Coordinates of C-alpha atoms and ligand atoms in Angstrom, one line a residue:
M1 CA -56.5 -148.2 -11.4
A2 CA -57.1 -152.0 -11.6
D3 CA -59.9 -154.4 -11.8
Y4 CA -59.8 -157.4 -9.8
V5 CA -62.0 -160.6 -9.8
I6 CA -62.4 -162.3 -6.4
G7 CA -63.5 -165.8 -5.7
D8 CA -66.1 -167.0 -3.2
V9 CA -65.8 -165.1 0.1
Q10 CA -68.6 -167.0 1.9
G11 CA -68.6 -164.9 4.9
C12 CA -64.8 -164.8 5.4
Y13 CA -64.5 -161.2 6.3
D14 CA -60.9 -161.5 7.9
A15 CA -59.7 -163.1 4.7
L16 CA -61.4 -160.5 2.6
M17 CA -59.7 -157.8 4.7
A18 CA -56.3 -159.4 4.3
L19 CA -56.8 -159.7 0.6
R20 CA -57.7 -156.1 0.3
K21 CA -54.5 -155.3 2.1
K22 CA -52.6 -157.6 -0.2
I23 CA -53.9 -155.9 -3.4
N24 CA -53.6 -152.5 -1.8
F25 CA -57.2 -151.9 -2.8
N26 CA -57.7 -148.2 -3.5
P27 CA -61.4 -147.3 -3.4
D28 CA -60.8 -144.1 -5.4
C29 CA -59.9 -146.0 -8.6
D30 CA -59.7 -149.8 -8.2
R31 CA -62.8 -152.0 -8.9
L32 CA -63.7 -155.4 -7.4
Y33 CA -65.8 -158.0 -9.1
F34 CA -67.0 -160.9 -6.9
L35 CA -67.9 -164.2 -8.3
G36 CA -70.9 -164.7 -5.9
D37 CA -71.4 -166.6 -2.6
L38 CA -70.4 -163.6 -0.6
V39 CA -72.3 -165.2 2.4
N40 CA -72.7 -168.3 4.5
R41 CA -70.4 -170.6 6.5
G42 CA -67.5 -168.3 7.1
G43 CA -69.2 -166.8 10.2
Q44 CA -68.9 -163.1 9.3
S45 CA -71.5 -162.9 6.5
L46 CA -73.1 -159.6 7.7
A47 CA -69.7 -157.8 7.9
V48 CA -68.9 -158.9 4.3
L49 CA -72.3 -157.7 2.9
R50 CA -71.9 -154.3 4.7
W51 CA -68.4 -153.9 3.5
V52 CA -69.2 -154.6 -0.2
Y53 CA -72.5 -152.7 0.0
A54 CA -70.8 -149.6 1.4
R55 CA -68.4 -149.7 -1.7
Q56 CA -71.0 -150.5 -4.3
A57 CA -69.7 -147.7 -6.4
N58 CA -66.7 -149.9 -7.3
C59 CA -67.7 -153.3 -6.0
Q60 CA -70.1 -155.5 -7.8
T61 CA -70.9 -159.2 -7.3
V62 CA -72.7 -161.9 -9.4
L63 CA -75.4 -163.9 -7.5
G64 CA -74.3 -167.5 -6.2
N65 CA -76.3 -170.1 -4.8
H66 CA -75.6 -169.2 -1.1
D67 CA -76.8 -165.6 -1.8
L68 CA -79.9 -166.9 -3.3
S69 CA -80.4 -169.1 -0.4
L70 CA -80.1 -166.1 1.9
L71 CA -82.7 -164.1 -0.2
Y72 CA -85.0 -167.1 -0.2
R73 CA -85.1 -167.2 3.5
Y74 CA -85.5 -163.5 3.7
Y75 CA -88.5 -163.6 1.7
F76 CA -90.0 -166.8 3.3
P77 CA -89.3 -166.5 7.0
L78 CA -90.9 -169.8 7.6
K79 CA -88.1 -171.5 5.6
R80 CA -85.4 -170.1 7.9
Q81 CA -83.2 -172.8 9.4
K82 CA -80.8 -172.6 12.2
N83 CA -78.2 -170.5 10.7
A84 CA -76.6 -167.8 13.1
E85 CA -75.0 -165.9 10.3
F86 CA -78.3 -165.5 8.4
A87 CA -80.1 -164.7 11.7
A88 CA -77.6 -161.9 12.3
I89 CA -78.3 -160.5 8.9
F90 CA -82.1 -160.6 9.3
A91 CA -81.8 -158.9 12.7
A92 CA -79.7 -156.1 11.5
T93 CA -81.2 -152.7 11.1
D94 CA -79.8 -152.4 7.6
C95 CA -81.0 -155.8 6.5
D96 CA -83.5 -154.5 4.0
L97 CA -80.9 -152.2 2.4
L98 CA -78.4 -154.9 2.1
L99 CA -80.7 -157.6 0.8
S100 CA -82.3 -155.2 -1.7
W101 CA -78.9 -154.4 -3.1
L102 CA -77.9 -158.2 -3.2
L103 CA -81.1 -159.1 -5.0
H104 CA -80.4 -156.7 -7.6
S105 CA -77.0 -158.1 -8.4
P106 CA -76.8 -159.7 -11.8
L107 CA -76.2 -163.4 -12.6
A108 CA -73.4 -162.6 -15.0
I109 CA -71.2 -159.4 -15.5
D110 CA -69.8 -158.9 -19.1
L111 CA -66.7 -156.8 -19.1
P112 CA -64.6 -155.9 -22.1
N113 CA -61.9 -158.4 -21.0
A114 CA -63.8 -161.0 -19.0
L115 CA -67.0 -162.8 -18.4
L116 CA -68.0 -163.4 -14.7
T117 CA -70.6 -165.9 -13.5
H118 CA -70.9 -167.9 -10.2
A119 CA -71.0 -171.5 -11.6
G120 CA -70.5 -171.3 -15.3
V121 CA -71.9 -170.9 -18.7
Y122 CA -74.2 -173.7 -20.0
P123 CA -72.0 -174.9 -22.8
W124 CA -75.0 -175.5 -25.2
W125 CA -75.5 -171.6 -25.3
S126 CA -73.4 -169.0 -27.1
L127 CA -72.2 -166.2 -24.8
A128 CA -74.7 -163.9 -26.3
E129 CA -77.6 -166.4 -25.6
F130 CA -76.2 -166.8 -22.0
L131 CA -76.1 -163.2 -21.5
Q132 CA -79.6 -162.7 -22.8
K133 CA -81.0 -165.5 -20.8
S134 CA -79.2 -164.6 -17.5
L135 CA -80.5 -161.0 -17.9
W136 CA -84.1 -162.2 -18.5
A137 CA -83.8 -164.3 -15.4
S138 CA -82.4 -161.5 -13.3
K139 CA -85.5 -159.3 -14.3
K140 CA -87.8 -161.9 -13.3
L141 CA -86.2 -162.3 -9.9
T142 CA -86.2 -158.6 -9.2
R143 CA -89.6 -157.8 -10.6
K144 CA -91.6 -160.9 -9.3
T145 CA -89.3 -161.9 -6.5
E146 CA -91.5 -164.0 -4.3
K147 CA -93.3 -165.6 -7.3
Y148 CA -90.0 -166.9 -8.8
L149 CA -88.1 -167.5 -5.5
K150 CA -90.9 -169.8 -4.4
K151 CA -90.2 -172.1 -7.2
M152 CA -86.5 -171.7 -7.3
Y153 CA -85.5 -175.0 -5.6
G154 CA -85.4 -178.2 -7.6
D155 CA -82.9 -180.1 -9.8
T156 CA -85.2 -180.2 -12.9
P157 CA -85.2 -179.5 -15.8
K158 CA -81.8 -181.1 -16.3
R159 CA -81.7 -179.9 -20.0
Y160 CA -82.6 -176.6 -21.5
D161 CA -85.3 -176.3 -24.1
D162 CA -86.9 -173.2 -25.5
G163 CA -90.3 -175.1 -25.4
L164 CA -90.3 -175.4 -21.6
D165 CA -92.6 -173.2 -19.6
K166 CA -91.5 -170.0 -18.3
M167 CA -90.7 -171.2 -14.6
A168 CA -88.8 -174.3 -15.7
R169 CA -86.7 -172.2 -18.1
W170 CA -86.1 -169.8 -15.2
R171 CA -85.1 -172.5 -12.8
F172 CA -82.7 -173.9 -15.3
I173 CA -81.1 -170.6 -16.0
I174 CA -80.6 -170.2 -12.2
N175 CA -79.3 -173.7 -11.6
S176 CA -76.8 -173.5 -14.5
C177 CA -75.5 -169.9 -13.5
T178 CA -75.3 -170.8 -9.7
R179 CA -75.1 -174.6 -9.2
M180 CA -73.5 -176.2 -12.3
R181 CA -70.4 -178.3 -12.2
F182 CA -70.7 -181.5 -14.4
V183 CA -72.8 -182.0 -17.7
D184 CA -73.4 -185.0 -19.6
A185 CA -72.8 -185.1 -23.4
E186 CA -76.6 -184.7 -24.1
G187 CA -76.5 -181.4 -22.1
N188 CA -78.0 -182.7 -18.9
L189 CA -76.9 -181.0 -15.7
D190 CA -75.7 -183.2 -12.8
F191 CA -76.1 -182.1 -9.2
K192 CA -74.7 -184.9 -7.4
E193 CA -70.9 -184.9 -8.2
K194 CA -69.1 -182.3 -6.1
M195 CA -65.5 -183.2 -6.5
A196 CA -63.0 -182.2 -9.0
T197 CA -63.3 -185.2 -11.2
S198 CA -66.1 -187.7 -11.7
D199 CA -66.1 -191.4 -12.2
K200 CA -68.9 -191.5 -14.4
P201 CA -67.6 -191.6 -18.0
N202 CA -70.6 -189.6 -19.3
L203 CA -70.0 -186.5 -17.1
K204 CA -67.5 -183.8 -17.9
P205 CA -67.0 -180.4 -16.4
W206 CA -69.2 -177.8 -18.2
F207 CA -66.1 -175.9 -19.4
S208 CA -64.8 -179.0 -21.3
Y209 CA -67.6 -178.8 -23.9
L210 CA -66.6 -175.3 -24.8
N211 CA -64.6 -174.6 -27.9
Q212 CA -62.1 -172.2 -26.5
S213 CA -60.9 -171.0 -29.7
E214 CA -64.4 -169.6 -30.3
L215 CA -64.6 -167.9 -27.0
P216 CA -64.3 -164.2 -27.3
K217 CA -63.0 -163.6 -23.8
P218 CA -61.9 -165.5 -20.8
I219 CA -64.6 -166.7 -18.4
F220 CA -64.2 -166.4 -14.5
F221 CA -66.3 -168.5 -12.1
G222 CA -66.4 -169.6 -8.5
H223 CA -68.6 -172.3 -6.8
W224 CA -66.3 -175.2 -7.4
S225 CA -64.1 -175.3 -4.3
T226 CA -63.0 -178.9 -4.9
L227 CA -61.5 -177.9 -8.3
G228 CA -59.8 -175.0 -6.5
F229 CA -57.9 -172.3 -8.1
Y230 CA -57.8 -173.6 -11.8
Q231 CA -56.7 -171.9 -15.1
Q232 CA -56.6 -173.6 -18.3
G233 CA -56.7 -171.4 -21.4
K234 CA -59.7 -169.0 -21.0
I235 CA -61.2 -170.8 -18.2
N236 CA -60.5 -169.4 -14.7
A237 CA -61.9 -171.1 -11.6
L238 CA -61.3 -168.8 -8.5
D239 CA -63.2 -170.7 -5.6
S240 CA -59.9 -171.8 -3.8
G241 CA -62.0 -172.9 -0.8
C242 CA -61.4 -169.9 1.6
V243 CA -64.3 -171.1 3.9
W244 CA -62.8 -174.7 4.0
G245 CA -59.4 -173.5 5.2
G246 CA -57.9 -172.9 1.8
A247 CA -57.2 -169.5 0.2
L248 CA -59.2 -166.5 -1.0
T249 CA -58.1 -165.6 -4.5
A250 CA -57.9 -162.5 -6.6
V251 CA -56.9 -162.1 -10.2
R252 CA -56.0 -158.6 -11.5
L253 CA -57.6 -158.4 -15.0
D254 CA -55.2 -156.1 -16.6
D255 CA -52.2 -158.4 -16.2
Q256 CA -53.6 -161.7 -14.9
A257 CA -51.5 -161.3 -11.7
V258 CA -52.7 -163.7 -9.0
F259 CA -53.2 -162.7 -5.3
Q260 CA -54.0 -165.2 -2.5
V261 CA -54.5 -165.1 1.2
Q262 CA -54.8 -168.2 3.4
Ligands
MN1 MN1 -71.6 -171.6 -4.8

């Protein structure tokens, strides 16, 4: 029995099947934890969703920004753009089942030996605060889906404050959990820089603000394909750019063994 954390699949079903073979996935006892962005751009998003959905007893995902984009367009058909992969999902007879399951996926998964989230943990929060806030945001998303999804898009507020109104706090939590890369020294999120490093001296990767010696467990995240597969202390970035011709990465939690397929 083994637990694996898997980076951004983004509709790359063939890569997922190759990885499954490589880790010798046994659905009777192994568990797979996906770091979000199961869908979009890889061309086989429906197949990926169906595969994970059918194995939900031992597969779980956190929500990524592309998963939320899919849900947004499901609930607001007028916002659907030309996206053949999403169109195939909306046209599928099992669309409602698949997307209801996806909607109920969490923003964070707290395992005994690892914390999983799509983009990261806002470094001005403790892990306990992060978990409490992400759970609160998930509840809003599942209970008042259209009300909240409608207001999801936007780059503000840049910084979290308990005094912000409910929708602003919710959007900040969604943005930090699913889109964050660089943060400035005052705690403002930046959404422009997408490379591994930034020329702006005030911007640092969110994880560089963490005091790793105080972290109770390693953090695993995806989303940052330009950073690639990156491990530094308790920080584990697993989006190795499968959809951009890179690799799909899995880490076995028990022994930190790394598995990759091109
Ligand atoms: Mn992402």
